């Protein structure tokens, strides 16, 4: 496991050294439970992305996303922990980025 993590870190470093290919992403986990109720919701989002720098100001990229949402309500049927719905979703999100350099600050328009 340690070798795999070190290999991934070296790959990410090598990809960003040239500054033409970059990787990023988003991971999210949300849980919601209302006090005094048996209803709860859980949501998991994972969206890694990879991009390519075309010039100093312009980049193109795409993200592959996965989302899972689960709603549980035990009070409706008098049972605890009964799952009412599970939703899985996949997405492909292509996008472009343009960087505006103003003095020492830069703005990123997606």
Short mmCIF file of N, CA, C and O in Angstrom, two decimals:
data_model
loop_
_atom_site.label_atom_id
_atom_site.label_comp_id
_atom_site.label_asym_id
_atom_site.label_seq_id
_atom_site.Cartn_x
_atom_site.Cartn_y
_atom_site.Cartn_z
N UNK A 1 0.83 -1.18 0.00
CA UNK A 1 0.00 0.00 0.00
C UNK A 1 0.87 1.25 0.00
O UNK A 1 0.55 2.23 -0.66
N UNK A 2 1.96 1.19 0.75
CA UNK A 2 2.86 2.34 0.84
C UNK A 2 3.49 2.63 -0.52
O UNK A 2 3.61 3.79 -0.92
N UNK A 3 3.86 1.57 -1.27
CA UNK A 3 4.46 1.76 -2.59
C UNK A 3 3.46 2.37 -3.57
O UNK A 3 3.81 3.20 -4.39
N UNK A 4 2.20 1.98 -3.46
CA UNK A 4 1.16 2.52 -4.36
C UNK A 4 0.97 4.00 -4.09
O UNK A 4 0.92 4.81 -5.02
N UNK A 5 0.89 4.39 -2.81
CA UNK A 5 0.71 5.81 -2.48
C UNK A 5 1.91 6.64 -2.92
O UNK A 5 1.74 7.75 -3.44
N UNK A 6 3.12 6.12 -2.73
CA UNK A 6 4.31 6.86 -3.17
C UNK A 6 4.36 6.96 -4.69
O UNK A 6 4.77 8.00 -5.23
N UNK A 7 3.94 5.92 -5.39
CA UNK A 7 3.90 5.97 -6.85
C UNK A 7 2.90 6.99 -7.35
O UNK A 7 3.17 7.74 -8.29
N UNK A 8 1.72 7.05 -6.72
CA UNK A 8 0.72 8.04 -7.10
C UNK A 8 1.20 9.47 -6.81
O UNK A 8 0.97 10.38 -7.61
N UNK A 9 1.89 9.66 -5.70
CA UNK A 9 2.43 10.98 -5.38
C UNK A 9 3.50 11.38 -6.39
O UNK A 9 3.56 12.54 -6.83
N UNK A 10 4.35 10.44 -6.79
CA UNK A 10 5.38 10.74 -7.79
C UNK A 10 4.76 11.05 -9.14
O UNK A 10 5.22 11.96 -9.85
N UNK A 11 3.72 10.34 -9.49
CA UNK A 11 3.02 10.59 -10.75
C UNK A 11 2.37 11.98 -10.74
O UNK A 11 2.46 12.71 -11.73
N UNK A 12 1.75 12.35 -9.64
CA UNK A 12 1.13 13.67 -9.53
C UNK A 12 2.19 14.76 -9.60
O UNK A 12 2.00 15.79 -10.25
N UNK A 13 3.33 14.54 -8.96
CA UNK A 13 4.42 15.52 -9.00
C UNK A 13 4.98 15.64 -10.42
O UNK A 13 5.21 16.74 -10.91
N UNK A 14 5.17 14.53 -11.09
CA UNK A 14 5.69 14.55 -12.46
C UNK A 14 4.71 15.23 -13.41
O UNK A 14 5.11 15.94 -14.33
N UNK A 15 3.43 15.05 -13.18
CA UNK A 15 2.41 15.67 -14.05
C UNK A 15 2.36 17.17 -13.85
O UNK A 15 2.06 17.91 -14.78
N UNK A 16 2.66 17.66 -12.65
CA UNK A 16 2.58 19.09 -12.40
C UNK A 16 3.91 19.81 -12.63
O UNK A 16 3.93 21.02 -12.68
N UNK A 17 5.02 19.09 -12.77
CA UNK A 17 6.31 19.73 -13.00
C UNK A 17 6.33 20.44 -14.34
O UNK A 17 6.77 21.57 -14.46
N UNK A 18 5.82 19.80 -15.38
CA UNK A 18 5.76 20.43 -16.70
C UNK A 18 4.69 21.51 -16.75
O UNK A 18 4.71 22.37 -17.60
N UNK A 19 3.74 21.46 -15.87
CA UNK A 19 2.64 22.41 -15.76
C UNK A 19 1.76 22.43 -17.00
O UNK A 19 1.14 23.42 -17.30
N UNK A 20 1.73 21.35 -17.76
CA UNK A 20 0.82 21.25 -18.88
C UNK A 20 -0.35 20.35 -18.55
O UNK A 20 -1.45 20.58 -19.01
N UNK A 21 -0.12 19.32 -17.77
CA UNK A 21 -1.19 18.42 -17.34
C UNK A 21 -1.36 18.58 -15.84
O UNK A 21 -0.39 18.58 -15.10
N UNK A 22 -2.58 18.75 -15.40
CA UNK A 22 -2.83 18.88 -13.97
C UNK A 22 -4.02 18.02 -13.57
O UNK A 22 -4.87 17.69 -14.38
N UNK A 23 -4.00 17.61 -12.33
CA UNK A 23 -5.07 16.77 -11.80
C UNK A 23 -5.64 17.44 -10.55
O UNK A 23 -4.96 18.22 -9.88
N UNK A 24 -6.86 17.15 -10.27
CA UNK A 24 -7.52 17.70 -9.09
C UNK A 24 -8.77 16.89 -8.81
O UNK A 24 -8.93 15.78 -9.29
N UNK A 25 -9.66 17.48 -8.07
CA UNK A 25 -10.90 16.78 -7.82
C UNK A 25 -11.63 17.28 -6.61
O UNK A 25 -11.25 18.27 -5.99
N UNK A 26 -12.67 16.55 -6.31
CA UNK A 26 -13.55 16.93 -5.22
C UNK A 26 -14.10 15.67 -4.57
O UNK A 26 -14.47 14.71 -5.25
N UNK A 27 -14.13 15.66 -3.25
CA UNK A 27 -14.71 14.56 -2.49
C UNK A 27 -15.60 15.18 -1.43
O UNK A 27 -15.20 16.13 -0.76
N UNK A 28 -16.82 14.69 -1.32
CA UNK A 28 -17.74 15.24 -0.33
C UNK A 28 -18.57 14.16 0.34
O UNK A 28 -18.93 13.16 -0.28
N UNK A 29 -18.86 14.36 1.60
CA UNK A 29 -19.70 13.45 2.37
C UNK A 29 -20.62 14.29 3.24
O UNK A 29 -20.15 15.16 3.97
N UNK A 30 -21.91 14.05 3.14
CA UNK A 30 -22.89 14.81 3.91
C UNK A 30 -23.85 13.85 4.59
O UNK A 30 -24.30 12.88 3.98
N UNK A 31 -24.15 14.12 5.83
CA UNK A 31 -25.16 13.34 6.54
C UNK A 31 -26.11 14.31 7.22
O UNK A 31 -25.71 15.38 7.67
N UNK A 32 -27.38 13.94 7.26
CA UNK A 32 -28.39 14.81 7.83
C UNK A 32 -29.35 13.97 8.65
O UNK A 32 -29.93 13.01 8.15
N UNK A 33 -29.51 14.34 9.91
CA UNK A 33 -30.44 13.63 10.79
C UNK A 33 -31.20 14.68 11.60
O UNK A 33 -30.59 15.54 12.23
N UNK A 34 -32.50 14.61 11.57
CA UNK A 34 -33.33 15.55 12.32
C UNK A 34 -33.61 14.98 13.70
O UNK A 34 -34.05 13.83 13.82
N UNK A 35 -33.36 15.78 14.75
CA UNK A 35 -33.62 15.33 16.12
C UNK A 35 -35.11 15.07 16.31
O UNK A 35 -35.95 15.81 15.85
N UNK A 36 -35.44 13.99 17.01
CA UNK A 36 -36.82 13.63 17.27
C UNK A 36 -37.49 12.95 16.10
O UNK A 36 -38.69 12.73 16.10
N UNK A 37 -36.72 12.59 15.09
CA UNK A 37 -37.28 11.95 13.90
C UNK A 37 -36.42 10.75 13.55
O UNK A 37 -35.24 10.69 13.87
N UNK A 38 -37.01 9.80 12.85
CA UNK A 38 -36.26 8.63 12.39
C UNK A 38 -35.74 8.82 10.97
O UNK A 38 -35.22 7.90 10.36
N UNK A 39 -35.90 10.00 10.41
CA UNK A 39 -35.47 10.26 9.04
C UNK A 39 -34.01 10.72 9.02
O UNK A 39 -33.60 11.54 9.81
N UNK A 40 -33.24 10.16 8.10
CA UNK A 40 -31.86 10.59 7.91
C UNK A 40 -31.50 10.45 6.43
O UNK A 40 -32.11 9.68 5.70
N UNK A 41 -30.52 11.22 6.01
CA UNK A 41 -30.05 11.19 4.62
C UNK A 41 -28.53 11.19 4.61
O UNK A 41 -27.90 11.86 5.42
N UNK A 42 -27.96 10.43 3.68
CA UNK A 42 -26.52 10.35 3.52
C UNK A 42 -26.20 10.58 2.05
O UNK A 42 -26.87 10.02 1.17
N UNK A 43 -25.20 11.41 1.78
CA UNK A 43 -24.80 11.69 0.40
C UNK A 43 -23.28 11.63 0.29
O UNK A 43 -22.56 12.16 1.13
N UNK A 44 -22.80 10.96 -0.76
CA UNK A 44 -21.38 10.83 -1.04
C UNK A 44 -21.12 11.29 -2.47
O UNK A 44 -21.81 10.85 -3.39
N UNK A 45 -20.15 12.19 -2.66
CA UNK A 45 -19.79 12.70 -3.99
C UNK A 45 -18.30 12.53 -4.21
O UNK A 45 -17.49 12.87 -3.34
N UNK A 46 -17.93 12.02 -5.38
CA UNK A 46 -16.53 11.88 -5.78
C UNK A 46 -16.43 12.36 -7.22
O UNK A 46 -17.18 11.90 -8.08
N UNK A 47 -15.51 13.31 -7.49
CA UNK A 47 -15.38 13.86 -8.85
C UNK A 47 -13.92 14.22 -9.13
O UNK A 47 -13.51 15.36 -8.98
N UNK A 48 -13.10 13.25 -9.55
CA UNK A 48 -11.74 13.59 -9.96
C UNK A 48 -11.74 14.28 -11.32
O UNK A 48 -12.61 14.04 -12.15
N UNK A 49 -10.78 15.19 -11.52
CA UNK A 49 -10.69 15.84 -12.82
C UNK A 49 -9.25 15.92 -13.29
O UNK A 49 -8.31 15.82 -12.50
N UNK A 50 -9.09 16.05 -14.60
CA UNK A 50 -7.77 16.16 -15.22
C UNK A 50 -7.86 17.24 -16.28
O UNK A 50 -8.88 17.39 -16.95
N UNK A 51 -6.80 18.03 -16.38
CA UNK A 51 -6.81 19.13 -17.33
C UNK A 51 -5.50 19.27 -18.07
O UNK A 51 -4.47 18.72 -17.66
N UNK A 52 -5.55 20.00 -19.15
CA UNK A 52 -4.38 20.24 -19.98
C UNK A 52 -4.28 21.74 -20.25
O UNK A 52 -5.26 22.37 -20.67
N UNK A 53 -3.11 22.31 -20.01
CA UNK A 53 -2.89 23.74 -20.23
C UNK A 53 -2.50 23.96 -21.67
O UNK A 53 -1.48 23.47 -22.14
N UNK A 54 -3.33 24.72 -22.40
CA UNK A 54 -3.07 25.02 -23.80
C UNK A 54 -2.09 26.18 -23.96
O UNK A 54 -1.24 26.17 -24.84
N UNK A 55 -2.23 27.21 -23.13
CA UNK A 55 -1.34 28.37 -23.14
C UNK A 55 -1.22 28.89 -21.72
O UNK A 55 -1.73 28.27 -20.79
N UNK A 56 -0.57 30.04 -21.56
CA UNK A 56 -0.41 30.59 -20.21
C UNK A 56 -1.75 30.96 -19.58
O UNK A 56 -1.88 30.98 -18.36
N UNK A 57 -2.76 31.25 -20.40
CA UNK A 57 -4.03 31.72 -19.87
C UNK A 57 -5.20 30.75 -20.07
O UNK A 57 -6.25 30.95 -19.50
N UNK A 58 -5.04 29.73 -20.88
CA UNK A 58 -6.18 28.89 -21.25
C UNK A 58 -5.90 27.41 -20.96
O UNK A 58 -4.83 26.90 -21.26
N UNK A 59 -6.91 26.74 -20.39
CA UNK A 59 -6.82 25.31 -20.09
C UNK A 59 -8.14 24.63 -20.44
O UNK A 59 -9.20 25.27 -20.41
N UNK A 60 -8.07 23.35 -20.77
CA UNK A 60 -9.26 22.53 -20.97
C UNK A 60 -9.18 21.36 -20.00
O UNK A 60 -8.09 20.89 -19.68
N UNK A 61 -10.34 20.90 -19.54
CA UNK A 61 -10.35 19.81 -18.56
C UNK A 61 -11.69 19.10 -18.60
O UNK A 61 -12.64 19.58 -19.22
N UNK A 62 -11.74 17.96 -17.91
CA UNK A 62 -13.01 17.28 -17.70
C UNK A 62 -12.97 16.53 -16.38
O UNK A 62 -11.91 16.14 -15.90
N UNK A 63 -14.14 16.38 -15.79
CA UNK A 63 -14.28 15.69 -14.51
C UNK A 63 -15.25 14.53 -14.69
O UNK A 63 -16.24 14.65 -15.41
N UNK A 64 -14.94 13.44 -14.06
CA UNK A 64 -15.84 12.28 -14.01
C UNK A 64 -16.39 12.21 -12.59
O UNK A 64 -15.62 12.14 -11.64
N UNK A 65 -17.70 12.25 -12.46
CA UNK A 65 -18.29 12.31 -11.14
C UNK A 65 -19.17 11.12 -10.82
O UNK A 65 -19.78 10.51 -11.69
N UNK A 66 -19.22 10.79 -9.54
CA UNK A 66 -20.10 9.74 -9.02
C UNK A 66 -20.76 10.29 -7.76
O UNK A 66 -20.10 10.91 -6.92
N UNK A 67 -22.05 10.07 -7.63
CA UNK A 67 -22.79 10.53 -6.47
C UNK A 67 -23.73 9.43 -5.99
O UNK A 67 -24.37 8.76 -6.79
N UNK A 68 -23.80 9.25 -4.69
CA UNK A 68 -24.70 8.28 -4.08
C UNK A 68 -25.49 8.97 -2.98
O UNK A 68 -24.91 9.62 -2.11
N UNK A 69 -26.80 8.84 -3.01
CA UNK A 69 -27.68 9.42 -1.99
C UNK A 69 -28.57 8.32 -1.44
O UNK A 69 -29.15 7.54 -2.20
N UNK A 70 -28.69 8.28 -0.13
CA UNK A 70 -29.53 7.28 0.53
C UNK A 70 -30.41 7.98 1.56
O UNK A 70 -29.91 8.74 2.40
N UNK A 71 -31.72 7.75 1.50
CA UNK A 71 -32.67 8.29 2.47
C UNK A 71 -33.25 7.15 3.28
O UNK A 71 -33.68 6.14 2.73
N UNK A 72 -33.28 7.33 4.60
CA UNK A 72 -33.78 6.30 5.51
C UNK A 72 -34.87 6.92 6.38
O UNK A 72 -34.68 8.01 6.91
N UNK A 73 -36.00 6.24 6.50
CA UNK A 73 -37.08 6.71 7.36
C UNK A 73 -37.73 5.50 8.00
O UNK A 73 -38.45 4.75 7.35
N UNK A 74 -37.47 5.29 9.27
CA UNK A 74 -38.01 4.13 9.96
C UNK A 74 -39.37 4.37 10.58
O UNK A 74 -40.10 3.44 10.87
N UNK A 75 -39.75 5.64 10.78
CA UNK A 75 -41.00 5.92 11.48
C UNK A 75 -42.22 5.68 10.60
O UNK A 75 -43.31 5.43 11.10
N UNK A 76 -42.07 5.73 9.28
CA UNK A 76 -43.21 5.61 8.39
C UNK A 76 -43.86 4.22 8.48
O UNK A 76 -45.07 4.09 8.42
N UNK A 77 -43.04 3.20 8.62
CA UNK A 77 -43.56 1.84 8.65
C UNK A 77 -43.40 1.19 10.01
O UNK A 77 -43.61 0.00 10.15
N UNK A 78 -43.00 1.97 11.01
CA UNK A 78 -42.83 1.42 12.35
C UNK A 78 -41.60 0.55 12.49
O UNK A 78 -41.47 -0.22 13.42
N UNK A 79 -40.67 0.66 11.55
CA UNK A 79 -39.43 -0.11 11.59
C UNK A 79 -38.27 0.88 11.61
O UNK A 79 -38.32 1.92 10.99
N UNK A 80 -37.24 0.53 12.33
CA UNK A 80 -36.08 1.42 12.34
C UNK A 80 -35.08 1.01 11.27
O UNK A 80 -34.82 -0.15 11.07
N UNK A 81 -34.55 1.99 10.58
CA UNK A 81 -33.51 1.75 9.59
C UNK A 81 -34.01 1.22 8.27
O UNK A 81 -33.27 0.59 7.54
N UNK A 82 -35.28 1.43 7.94
CA UNK A 82 -35.78 0.96 6.65
C UNK A 82 -35.41 1.96 5.56
O UNK A 82 -35.74 3.13 5.65
N UNK A 83 -34.73 1.50 4.54
CA UNK A 83 -34.29 2.38 3.47
C UNK A 83 -35.43 2.64 2.51
O UNK A 83 -36.07 1.71 2.02
N UNK A 84 -35.68 3.91 2.23
CA UNK A 84 -36.73 4.27 1.29
C UNK A 84 -36.20 4.47 -0.12
O UNK A 84 -36.85 4.12 -1.08
N UNK A 85 -35.01 5.05 -0.24
CA UNK A 85 -34.48 5.29 -1.59
C UNK A 85 -32.96 5.30 -1.60
O UNK A 85 -32.33 5.78 -0.67
N UNK A 86 -32.41 4.76 -2.67
CA UNK A 86 -30.98 4.83 -2.97
C UNK A 86 -30.86 5.37 -4.39
O UNK A 86 -31.48 4.84 -5.31
N UNK A 87 -30.06 6.40 -4.57
CA UNK A 87 -29.89 6.99 -5.89
C UNK A 87 -28.40 7.05 -6.21
O UNK A 87 -27.62 7.58 -5.42
N UNK A 88 -28.01 6.48 -7.35
CA UNK A 88 -26.63 6.56 -7.84
C UNK A 88 -26.65 7.39 -9.12
O UNK A 88 -27.52 7.22 -9.96
N UNK A 89 -25.68 8.28 -9.26
CA UNK A 89 -25.60 9.13 -10.45
C UNK A 89 -24.16 9.24 -10.91
O UNK A 89 -23.24 9.29 -10.10
N UNK A 90 -23.98 9.27 -12.22
CA UNK A 90 -22.67 9.45 -12.84
C UNK A 90 -22.72 10.70 -13.71
O UNK A 90 -23.76 11.00 -14.30
N UNK A 91 -21.60 11.40 -13.82
CA UNK A 91 -21.59 12.60 -14.66
C UNK A 91 -20.22 12.77 -15.33
O UNK A 91 -19.20 12.33 -14.81
N UNK A 92 -20.25 13.40 -16.49
CA UNK A 92 -19.05 13.80 -17.21
C UNK A 92 -19.16 15.30 -17.43
O UNK A 92 -20.14 15.77 -18.01
N UNK A 93 -18.20 16.06 -16.93
CA UNK A 93 -18.27 17.52 -16.99
C UNK A 93 -17.04 18.10 -17.68
O UNK A 93 -16.02 18.32 -17.06
N UNK A 94 -17.11 18.37 -18.98
CA UNK A 94 -16.01 19.05 -19.65
C UNK A 94 -16.10 20.56 -19.38
O UNK A 94 -17.19 21.11 -19.24
N UNK A 95 -14.95 21.22 -19.27
CA UNK A 95 -14.95 22.66 -19.06
C UNK A 95 -13.63 23.27 -19.52
O UNK A 95 -12.65 22.56 -19.75
N UNK A 96 -13.64 24.57 -19.68
CA UNK A 96 -12.44 25.33 -20.03
C UNK A 96 -12.20 26.38 -18.96
O UNK A 96 -13.13 26.83 -18.30
N UNK A 97 -10.95 26.75 -18.80
CA UNK A 97 -10.58 27.78 -17.83
C UNK A 97 -9.76 28.85 -18.54
O UNK A 97 -8.92 28.54 -19.38
N UNK A 98 -10.01 30.09 -18.19
CA UNK A 98 -9.22 31.20 -18.71
C UNK A 98 -8.78 32.03 -17.52
O UNK A 98 -9.58 32.39 -16.66
N UNK A 99 -7.48 32.33 -17.43
CA UNK A 99 -6.92 33.06 -16.31
C UNK A 99 -6.64 34.51 -16.70
O UNK A 99 -5.96 34.76 -17.69
N UNK A 100 -7.18 35.43 -15.93
CA UNK A 100 -6.93 36.86 -16.11
C UNK A 100 -5.90 37.28 -15.08
O UNK A 100 -6.10 37.10 -13.89
N UNK A 101 -4.79 37.83 -15.52
CA UNK A 101 -3.76 38.29 -14.60
C UNK A 101 -3.91 39.79 -14.41
O UNK A 101 -3.85 40.56 -15.37
N UNK A 102 -4.13 40.19 -13.17
CA UNK A 102 -4.27 41.60 -12.82
C UNK A 102 -3.22 41.89 -11.74
O UNK A 102 -3.32 41.40 -10.63
N UNK A 103 -2.20 42.65 -12.11
CA UNK A 103 -1.10 42.99 -11.22
C UNK A 103 -0.49 41.70 -10.67
O UNK A 103 -0.01 40.88 -11.43
N UNK A 104 -0.54 41.49 -9.36
CA UNK A 104 0.02 40.27 -8.78
C UNK A 104 -1.06 39.23 -8.49
O UNK A 104 -0.78 38.17 -7.98
N UNK A 105 -2.31 39.51 -8.80
CA UNK A 105 -3.41 38.59 -8.56
C UNK A 105 -3.89 38.01 -9.87
O UNK A 105 -3.74 38.61 -10.91
N UNK A 106 -4.46 36.84 -9.82
CA UNK A 106 -5.04 36.24 -11.02
C UNK A 106 -6.44 35.73 -10.72
O UNK A 106 -6.71 35.24 -9.63
N UNK A 107 -7.33 35.92 -11.66
CA UNK A 107 -8.70 35.46 -11.56
C UNK A 107 -8.90 34.30 -12.53
O UNK A 107 -8.42 34.34 -13.64
N UNK A 108 -9.62 33.31 -12.09
CA UNK A 108 -9.87 32.13 -12.92
C UNK A 108 -11.34 32.12 -13.32
O UNK A 108 -12.22 32.12 -12.48
N UNK A 109 -11.59 32.13 -14.63
CA UNK A 109 -12.95 32.07 -15.14
C UNK A 109 -13.19 30.68 -15.69
O UNK A 109 -12.46 30.22 -16.56
N UNK A 110 -14.19 30.01 -15.15
CA UNK A 110 -14.50 28.64 -15.57
C UNK A 110 -15.78 28.66 -16.38
O UNK A 110 -16.73 29.28 -16.06
#
